[in-house]
Tab-separated table of C-alpha atoms and ligand atoms in Angstrom:
chain	number	residue	atom	x	y	z
A	1	PRO	CA	2.214	48.400	15.670
A	2	GLU	CA	-0.894	46.429	15.608
A	3	PHE	CA	-2.887	49.152	13.865
A	4	ILE	CA	-2.035	51.935	11.371
A	5	SER	CA	-4.115	54.601	9.768
A	6	VAL	CA	-4.460	55.011	5.973
A	7	ASN	CA	-2.340	58.165	6.006
A	8	ASN	CA	0.576	56.632	7.899
A	9	LEU	CA	0.496	53.493	5.842
A	10	ALA	CA	0.669	55.493	2.613
A	11	ASP	CA	3.448	57.309	4.053
A	12	VAL	CA	5.383	54.302	4.989
A	13	ILE	CA	4.891	52.772	1.439
A	14	GLY	CA	5.736	56.142	-0.101
A	15	VAL	CA	2.621	56.808	-2.193
A	16	ARG	CA	0.293	59.770	-2.091
A	17	PRO	CA	-2.745	59.132	0.178
A	18	ALA	CA	-5.241	59.780	-2.582
A	19	GLN	CA	-3.603	57.216	-4.770
A	20	PHE	CA	-3.659	54.890	-1.843
A	21	VAL	CA	-7.341	55.306	-1.206
A	22	ARG	CA	-7.952	54.653	-4.868
A	23	GLN	CA	-6.074	51.369	-4.812
A	24	MET	CA	-8.121	50.321	-1.657
A	25	GLU	CA	-11.422	51.177	-3.524
A	26	ASP	CA	-10.222	49.150	-6.438
A	27	MET	CA	-9.618	46.332	-3.960
A	28	GLY	CA	-13.251	46.694	-2.818
A	29	PHE	CA	-13.120	48.934	0.254
A	30	GLU	CA	-15.819	51.360	0.593
A	31	GLY	CA	-16.036	54.876	2.239
A	32	VAL	CA	-12.304	55.065	2.928
A	33	THR	CA	-11.050	58.160	4.627
A	34	TYR	CA	-7.424	59.116	5.406
A	35	ASP	CA	-7.803	58.549	9.082
A	36	HIS	CA	-9.396	55.078	8.500
A	37	ILE	CA	-7.613	52.682	10.821
A	38	LEU	CA	-6.470	49.335	9.433
A	39	ASP	CA	-5.403	46.345	11.358
A	40	ALA	CA	-1.953	44.777	10.738
A	41	GLU	CA	-3.365	42.035	8.459
A	42	THR	CA	-5.319	44.475	6.239
A	43	ALA	CA	-2.320	46.785	6.148
A	44	GLY	CA	-0.081	44.030	5.007
A	45	LEU	CA	-2.409	42.886	2.200
A	46	ILE	CA	-2.832	46.413	0.876
A	47	ALA	CA	0.780	46.942	1.172
A	48	ALA	CA	1.474	43.787	-0.986
A	49	GLU	CA	-0.674	45.349	-3.610
A	50	PHE	CA	1.910	48.051	-4.032
A	51	ASN	CA	4.559	45.364	-4.115
A	52	PHE	CA	5.562	46.466	-0.702
A	53	GLU	CA	7.351	43.779	1.346
A	54	PRO	CA	6.109	44.113	4.936
A	55	ILE	CA	9.137	44.475	7.268
A	56	PHE	CA	9.322	42.085	10.055
A	57	ASP	CA	10.653	44.007	12.949
A	58	THR	CA	10.412	41.481	15.795
A	59	GLY	CA	14.022	42.306	16.938
A	60	ILE	CA	15.029	38.709	16.202
A	61	ASP	CA	17.896	38.088	13.817
A	62	ASP	CA	17.469	34.979	11.727
A	63	LEU	CA	20.177	32.453	11.650
A	64	THR	CA	22.593	32.842	8.761
A	65	ALA	CA	25.398	30.730	7.218
A	66	ALA	CA	28.978	32.044	7.631
A	67	PRO	CA	30.507	33.429	4.502
A	68	GLU	CA	32.800	31.038	2.631
A	69	PRO	CA	36.397	31.728	3.433
A	70	GLU	CA	38.324	33.019	0.481
A	71	ASP	CA	41.426	31.059	1.243
A	72	LYS	CA	40.831	27.498	2.494
A	73	SER	CA	44.476	26.285	2.321
A	74	ALA	CA	44.684	26.367	6.227
A	75	LEU	CA	41.552	24.477	6.752
A	76	PRO	CA	41.501	20.576	7.242
A	77	PRO	CA	40.636	18.395	4.213
A	78	ARG	CA	37.120	16.867	4.143
A	79	PRO	CA	35.837	13.736	2.294
A	80	PRO	CA	34.608	14.368	-1.209
A	81	VAL	CA	30.758	14.111	-1.776
A	82	VAL	CA	29.988	11.841	-4.700
A	83	THR	CA	26.813	11.168	-6.675
A	84	ILE	CA	26.284	8.162	-8.934
A	85	MET	CA	24.399	8.758	-12.190
A	86	GLY	CA	23.733	7.039	-15.343
A	87	HIS	CA	21.241	5.124	-17.438
A	88	VAL	CA	18.729	2.864	-15.944
A	89	ASP	CA	19.748	-0.716	-15.311
A	90	HIS	CA	23.427	0.197	-16.091
A	91	GLY	CA	24.326	-0.955	-12.462
A	92	LYS	CA	24.207	2.160	-10.129
A	93	THR	CA	22.361	0.457	-7.278
A	94	THR	CA	24.644	-2.616	-7.583
A	95	ILE	CA	27.731	-0.421	-7.235
A	96	LEU	CA	26.255	1.386	-4.320
A	97	ASP	CA	25.305	-1.707	-2.613
A	98	TRP	CA	28.798	-3.037	-2.933
A	99	LEU	CA	30.297	0.008	-1.546
A	100	ARG	CA	27.792	0.290	1.315
A	101	LYS	CA	28.442	-3.366	2.250
A	102	SER	CA	32.067	-3.075	2.121
A	103	SER	CA	31.866	0.060	4.404
A	104	ILE	CA	29.661	-1.590	6.856
A	105	ALA	CA	31.619	-4.720	6.923
A	106	ALA	CA	34.736	-2.630	7.536
A	107	SER	CA	33.151	-0.647	10.422
A	108	GLU	CA	34.186	-1.962	13.797
A	109	HIS	CA	30.810	-2.859	15.132
A	110	GLY	CA	29.380	-4.450	11.956
A	111	GLY	CA	25.765	-3.606	12.002
A	112	ILE	CA	23.095	-4.308	9.327
A	113	THR	CA	22.824	-2.567	6.060
A	114	GLN	CA	20.412	0.359	6.395
A	115	HIS	CA	18.920	2.350	3.832
A	116	ILE	CA	20.128	5.944	4.584
A	117	GLY	CA	20.426	8.718	2.129
A	118	ALA	CA	24.154	8.908	2.199
A	119	PHE	CA	27.129	6.789	3.566
A	120	SER	CA	30.715	7.011	3.913
A	121	VAL	CA	33.417	4.497	2.846
A	122	ALA	CA	36.835	4.552	4.473
A	123	MET	CA	39.706	3.376	2.004
A	124	PRO	CA	42.550	1.119	3.079
A	125	SER	CA	44.687	4.346	3.215
A	126	GLY	CA	42.258	5.959	5.742
A	127	LYS	CA	40.863	8.320	3.260
A	128	VAL	CA	37.084	8.668	3.259
A	129	ILE	CA	34.576	9.083	0.412
A	130	THR	CA	30.984	9.982	0.924
A	131	PHE	CA	28.326	8.753	-1.349
A	132	LEU	CA	24.888	10.138	-1.774
A	133	ASP	CA	22.151	7.681	-2.518
A	134	THR	CA	19.328	9.460	-4.168
A	135	PRO	CA	20.262	11.830	-7.112
A	136	GLY	CA	17.264	13.708	-8.629
A	137	HIS	CA	15.545	13.216	-5.327
A	138	SER	CA	13.399	16.210	-4.284
A	139	ALA	CA	15.975	17.224	-1.689
A	140	PHE	CA	18.651	17.672	-4.423
A	141	LEU	CA	16.361	19.699	-6.500
A	142	GLU	CA	15.433	21.853	-3.488
A	143	MET	CA	19.144	22.373	-2.513
A	144	ARG	CA	19.943	23.105	-6.174
A	145	ARG	CA	17.129	25.748	-6.193
A	146	ARG	CA	18.940	27.347	-3.288
A	147	GLY	CA	22.107	27.414	-5.367
A	148	ALA	CA	23.705	24.629	-3.107
A	149	ASP	CA	25.300	21.746	-5.095
A	150	VAL	CA	26.289	19.361	-2.488
A	151	THR	CA	27.991	16.972	-4.951
A	152	ASP	CA	31.753	17.410	-5.691
A	153	ILE	CA	32.116	14.541	-8.099
A	154	VAL	CA	29.712	12.694	-10.373
A	155	VAL	CA	30.499	8.978	-11.027
A	156	LEU	CA	29.040	8.374	-14.484
A	157	VAL	CA	28.044	4.616	-14.646
A	158	VAL	CA	28.011	3.162	-18.311
A	159	ALA	CA	27.411	-0.414	-18.845
A	160	ALA	CA	30.033	-2.009	-20.928
A	161	ASP	CA	27.373	-4.143	-22.728
A	162	ASP	CA	25.035	-1.263	-23.566
A	163	SER	CA	27.237	1.904	-23.834
A	164	VAL	CA	25.919	5.443	-23.852
A	165	LYS	CA	22.187	5.729	-23.622
A	166	PRO	CA	19.729	8.797	-23.250
A	167	GLN	CA	20.126	9.068	-19.325
A	168	THR	CA	23.876	8.877	-19.757
A	169	ILE	CA	23.664	11.870	-21.956
A	170	GLU	CA	21.391	13.604	-19.444
A	171	ALA	CA	23.693	12.888	-16.659
A	172	ILE	CA	26.645	14.372	-18.590
A	173	LYS	CA	24.565	17.474	-19.343
A	174	HIS	CA	23.697	17.680	-15.583
A	175	ALA	CA	27.369	17.457	-14.448
A	176	THR	CA	28.597	19.824	-17.085
A	177	GLU	CA	25.933	22.427	-16.160
A	178	ALA	CA	26.713	22.030	-12.541
A	179	LYS	CA	30.549	22.242	-13.402
A	180	VAL	CA	30.958	18.885	-11.352
A	181	PRO	CA	33.907	16.762	-12.597
A	182	ILE	CA	33.159	13.216	-13.876
A	183	VAL	CA	34.768	9.858	-13.044
A	184	VAL	CA	33.506	7.209	-15.519
A	185	ALA	CA	32.867	3.768	-14.158
A	186	ILE	CA	32.449	1.285	-16.998
A	187	SER	CA	30.171	-1.305	-15.339
A	188	LYS	CA	29.347	-4.954	-15.898
A	189	ILE	CA	32.910	-5.709	-16.945
A	190	ASP	CA	32.523	-9.318	-15.725
A	191	LYS	CA	30.046	-10.066	-18.554
A	192	GLU	CA	31.433	-12.005	-21.624
A	193	GLY	CA	32.028	-10.189	-24.835
A	194	VAL	CA	31.640	-6.716	-23.629
A	195	HIS	CA	33.370	-3.643	-25.300
A	196	PRO	CA	34.792	-1.060	-22.937
A	197	GLU	CA	36.659	0.739	-25.713
A	198	LYS	CA	33.327	1.305	-27.524
A	199	VAL	CA	31.988	3.088	-24.422
A	200	LYS	CA	35.051	5.406	-24.379
A	201	GLN	CA	34.478	6.231	-28.059
A	202	ASP	CA	30.773	6.795	-27.559
A	203	LEU	CA	31.626	9.130	-24.598
A	204	ALA	CA	33.991	11.235	-26.688
A	205	VAL	CA	31.106	11.851	-28.949
A	206	HIS	CA	29.311	13.390	-26.168
A	207	GLY	CA	32.203	15.674	-24.979
A	208	VAL	CA	33.547	13.194	-22.319
A	209	ASN	CA	37.191	12.636	-23.184
A	210	VAL	CA	38.889	9.901	-21.033
A	211	GLU	CA	42.488	9.637	-20.431
A	212	ASP	CA	43.567	7.191	-23.179
A	213	TYR	CA	41.603	9.175	-25.723
A	214	GLY	CA	43.197	12.517	-25.348
A	215	GLY	CA	41.199	13.725	-22.337
A	216	ASP	CA	41.733	13.957	-18.669
A	217	VAL	CA	38.571	12.233	-17.423
A	218	GLN	CA	39.418	9.042	-15.532
A	219	ALA	CA	37.621	5.849	-16.648
A	220	VAL	CA	37.672	2.606	-14.584
A	221	CYS	CA	36.251	-0.781	-15.556
A	222	VAL	CA	34.328	-2.242	-12.659
A	223	SER	CA	31.862	-4.877	-11.690
A	224	GLY	CA	29.339	-4.265	-8.923
A	225	LYS	CA	28.763	-7.961	-8.964
A	226	THR	CA	32.273	-9.212	-8.471
A	227	GLY	CA	33.865	-6.104	-6.871
A	228	GLN	CA	36.492	-6.090	-9.700
A	229	GLY	CA	37.821	-2.660	-10.240
A	230	MET	CA	36.057	-1.044	-7.314
A	231	LEU	CA	39.193	-0.174	-5.317
A	232	GLU	CA	40.526	1.475	-8.303
A	233	LEU	CA	37.266	3.431	-8.749
A	234	GLU	CA	37.645	4.563	-5.155
A	235	GLU	CA	41.188	5.594	-5.839
A	236	ALA	CA	40.320	7.485	-9.000
A	237	ILE	CA	37.694	9.452	-6.882
A	238	ILE	CA	40.259	10.246	-4.312
A	239	ALA	CA	42.685	11.354	-6.976
A	240	GLN	CA	40.055	13.618	-8.449
A	241	SER	CA	39.237	14.892	-4.971
A	242	GLU	CA	42.754	15.673	-4.145
A	243	MET	CA	43.236	17.630	-7.378
A	244	LEU	CA	40.156	19.762	-6.188
A	245	ASP	CA	41.649	20.005	-2.675
A	246	HIS	CA	38.296	19.897	-0.734
A	247	ARG	CA	38.607	21.514	2.679
A	248	ALA	CA	36.178	22.848	5.105
A	249	ASP	CA	36.216	24.498	8.591
A	250	ASP	CA	35.404	21.862	11.402
A	251	ARG	CA	35.141	24.523	13.899
A	252	GLY	CA	32.574	27.158	14.663
A	253	SER	CA	28.829	27.256	14.223
A	254	VAL	CA	27.507	23.942	12.603
A	255	GLU	CA	25.952	24.106	9.093
A	256	GLY	CA	24.583	21.344	6.819
A	257	TRP	CA	21.734	20.011	4.866
A	258	VAL	CA	18.787	17.710	5.413
A	259	LEU	CA	18.990	14.900	2.852
A	260	GLU	CA	15.993	13.007	4.132
A	261	ALA	CA	13.821	12.747	7.150
A	262	THR	CA	11.643	9.938	8.565
A	263	THR	CA	10.360	8.540	11.838
A	264	LYS	CA	11.935	5.556	13.358
A	265	SER	CA	11.466	3.570	16.585
A	266	HIS	CA	13.667	6.117	18.294
A	267	GLY	CA	11.582	9.131	17.044
A	268	ARG	CA	11.949	11.659	14.243
A	269	VAL	CA	15.325	11.483	12.529
A	270	ALA	CA	16.970	13.394	9.769
A	271	THR	CA	20.000	12.168	7.686
A	272	ALA	CA	22.099	15.260	7.238
A	273	LEU	CA	25.261	16.237	5.505
A	274	ILE	CA	27.462	18.412	7.570
A	275	ARG	CA	29.267	21.221	5.741
A	276	ARG	CA	30.968	23.192	8.409
A	277	GLY	CA	31.692	22.771	12.092
A	278	THR	CA	31.436	19.697	14.196
A	279	LEU	CA	28.115	18.557	15.394
A	280	ARG	CA	27.891	16.752	18.856
A	281	PRO	CA	25.049	15.623	21.059
A	282	GLY	CA	23.497	18.516	23.005
A	283	ASP	CA	24.010	20.950	20.168
A	284	ILE	CA	20.989	22.949	19.229
A	285	ILE	CA	20.211	23.156	15.554
A	286	VAL	CA	17.401	24.707	13.425
A	287	ALA	CA	16.217	23.226	10.020
A	288	GLY	CA	13.603	25.347	8.283
A	289	THR	CA	10.817	25.738	10.706
A	290	THR	CA	11.752	22.972	13.121
A	291	TRP	CA	14.663	22.560	15.595
A	292	ALA	CA	16.502	19.807	17.619
A	293	ARG	CA	18.514	19.339	20.630
A	294	VAL	CA	20.620	16.486	19.326
A	295	ARG	CA	20.152	13.429	21.453
A	296	THR	CA	22.295	10.984	19.581
A	297	LEU	CA	24.104	10.891	16.208
A	298	ARG	CA	24.254	7.552	14.225
A	299	ASN	CA	26.346	6.607	11.062
A	300	GLU	CA	24.891	4.662	8.171
A	301	ALA	CA	25.287	1.294	10.026
A	302	GLY	CA	23.012	2.602	12.865
A	303	VAL	CA	26.057	2.837	15.130
A	304	ILE	CA	26.207	5.726	17.671
A	305	VAL	CA	28.956	8.272	16.963
A	306	ASP	CA	30.326	10.977	19.145
A	307	GLU	CA	30.488	13.664	16.357
A	308	ALA	CA	29.991	14.500	12.729
A	309	THR	CA	32.492	16.680	10.789
A	310	PRO	CA	32.291	18.178	7.359
A	311	GLY	CA	31.540	15.901	4.531
A	312	MET	CA	30.148	13.273	6.962
A	313	PRO	CA	26.615	12.106	6.603
A	314	VAL	CA	24.944	11.458	9.929
A	315	GLU	CA	21.553	10.575	11.330
A	316	ILE	CA	20.272	13.161	13.811
A	317	ASP	CA	17.340	12.709	16.420
A	318	GLY	CA	15.746	15.005	18.922
A	319	TRP	CA	13.536	16.920	16.289
A	320	LYS	CA	10.526	18.777	17.604
A	321	GLU	CA	8.766	18.382	14.289
A	322	GLN	CA	9.794	16.391	11.102
A	323	PRO	CA	12.291	18.458	9.120
A	324	LEU	CA	11.919	18.691	5.269
A	325	ALA	CA	14.464	17.245	3.048
A	326	GLY	CA	16.523	19.843	1.403
A	327	THR	CA	16.378	22.471	4.101
A	328	GLU	CA	19.534	24.033	5.541
A	329	ILE	CA	20.715	23.128	9.064
A	330	LEU	CA	22.135	25.969	11.082
A	331	GLU	CA	23.346	25.856	14.684
A	332	ALA	CA	21.626	28.080	17.317
A	333	PRO	CA	23.555	29.244	20.430
A	334	THR	CA	20.582	28.608	22.706
A	335	GLU	CA	17.273	26.793	22.839
A	336	GLN	CA	15.429	30.169	23.263
A	337	LYS	CA	17.105	31.379	20.036
A	338	ALA	CA	16.139	28.323	18.178
A	339	LYS	CA	12.386	28.701	19.376
A	340	ASP	CA	12.409	32.440	18.307
A	341	VAL	CA	13.895	31.813	15.038
A	342	VAL	CA	11.440	29.062	14.178
A	343	GLU	CA	8.482	31.101	15.345
A	344	GLN	CA	9.469	33.976	13.411
A	345	ARG	CA	10.050	31.833	10.268
A	346	LEU	CA	6.515	30.161	10.776
A	347	GLU	CA	4.958	33.738	10.991
A	348	ARG	CA	6.808	34.862	8.001
A	349	THR	CA	5.614	31.832	5.865
A	350	GLU	CA	1.990	32.401	7.013
A	351	THR	CA	2.026	36.098	5.971
A	352	GLU	CA	3.712	35.291	2.695
A	353	LYS	CA	1.075	32.701	1.996
A	354	LEU	CA	-1.643	35.318	2.936
A	355	GLY	CA	-0.075	37.904	0.672
A	356	GLU	CA	0.063	35.497	-2.327
A	357	ASP	CA	-3.598	34.491	-1.784
A	358	MET	CA	-4.591	38.111	-1.569
A	359	THR	CA	-2.734	39.027	-4.631
A	360	ALA	CA	-4.501	36.084	-6.563
A	361	ILE	CA	-7.833	37.192	-5.276
A	362	ASN	CA	-7.277	40.763	-6.318
A	363	GLN	CA	-6.065	39.699	-9.664
A	364	ALA	CA	-9.093	37.618	-10.192
A	365	ARG	CA	-11.386	40.609	-8.963
A	366	ARG	CA	-9.726	43.037	-11.416
A	367	GLU	CA	-10.242	40.534	-14.295
A	368	LEU	CA	-14.095	40.279	-13.397
A	369	LEU	CA	-14.483	44.097	-13.248
B	1	LIG	P1	20.490	0.750	-11.898
B	1	LIG	O1	19.190	0.771	-12.477
B	1	LIG	O2	21.504	1.490	-12.587
B	1	LIG	O3	20.510	1.008	-10.438
B	1	LIG	O4	21.019	-0.865	-12.213
B	1	LIG	P2	21.016	-1.981	-11.048
B	1	LIG	O5	22.189	-1.998	-10.235
B	1	LIG	O6	19.701	-2.158	-10.559
B	1	LIG	O7	21.278	-3.170	-12.128
B	1	LIG	C1	20.462	-3.674	-13.125
B	1	LIG	C2	20.713	-5.111	-13.539
B	1	LIG	O8	22.167	-5.355	-13.979
B	1	LIG	C3	20.432	-5.973	-12.435
B	1	LIG	O9	19.867	-7.059	-12.824
B	1	LIG	C4	21.890	-6.258	-11.919
B	1	LIG	O10	21.939	-7.645	-11.287
B	1	LIG	C5	22.617	-6.242	-13.234
B	1	LIG	N1	24.055	-5.796	-12.819
B	1	LIG	C6	24.430	-4.712	-12.220
B	1	LIG	N2	25.789	-4.626	-12.148
B	1	LIG	C7	26.252	-5.800	-12.706
B	1	LIG	C8	27.575	-6.230	-13.061
B	1	LIG	O11	28.502	-5.547	-12.630
B	1	LIG	N3	27.691	-7.387	-13.649
B	1	LIG	C9	26.652	-8.134	-13.997
B	1	LIG	N4	26.900	-9.295	-14.719
B	1	LIG	N5	25.410	-7.680	-13.899
B	1	LIG	C10	25.197	-6.430	-13.251
B	2	LIG	MG1	18.834	1.709	-9.256
């Protein structure tokens, strides 16, 4: 209803009308009677004062993610999603660049190295690893806030000539808290007079016990400059991933995350990581308060691909508005449904904002009285 009487609203909220009127007077309303008629907005604001969440009965169900299946053993395996962490200047970017170049050189159509938030590397065995580019990025914080840690494995980069440093310790803490297993990459191994054994000892002090030091954490010596040890690093990641047995449903409604979003010559695009289902051109997806009918999908080399399956990063175009990094992507069955859901979410955001503003105003007013 657009309007409601004081009496009826008190009834809905479950407080006595007299108490309700007193609250309204506290808020600055004058000459209130029980049959005083309130518009929807005012009613919502007063209700918020009673910590009453207004109910949105627009008859539209929001899109929701499917529950995680308890038994995933029958589902197809998916690539592990890996984040590279470590102290500044220890060689993270150099390692990522080496991996990215090798992945693009290996892709059939070549293409130029692009900076997109994630990329996949195919191993000679055909196994695929997905690397995320921007740890600590706001998108990751946002996803973590929602309880979604997209990272399966942390590659902890420690320079052989510098060993464990403050940000190394921070990365260990982060991985431990998120319960994400670590693979250690001892970097800059091409440099003269470096001490990989010292790195292993220093790591043990901080609770990371590598294989030849009585633990089960894999450690690989690498150079992002020469490529030495990189294949072994990839193999160590695959071994770790096979132990964890990452699987996901590639059928059903598509789900994923927006990693980053920007505008390119072909329009608004978002780099997404698919979590479930298979995304194809023509599919309709909602992300936060915008939606898209997917026109084209591109991989990290800018090459158009037919579909994106779980664990695969992909660039999606066709967005009505720019999506926000860190928002969840959910497939909608129809364009109308996508529009309805977006409109409802926008309305909800506005009302919540209004409610927060009003609560703050009322708080300030009370303090003045
Ligand atoms: P990040 O801050 O961890 O991303 O580190 P960078 O990848 O930017 O590397 C920092 C510096 O170390 C740069 O000058 C690199 O050229 C150098 N560097 C990185 N990896 C290696 C390596 O494997 N060998 C050698 N010799 N130098 C490296
Ligand atoms: Mg860097």
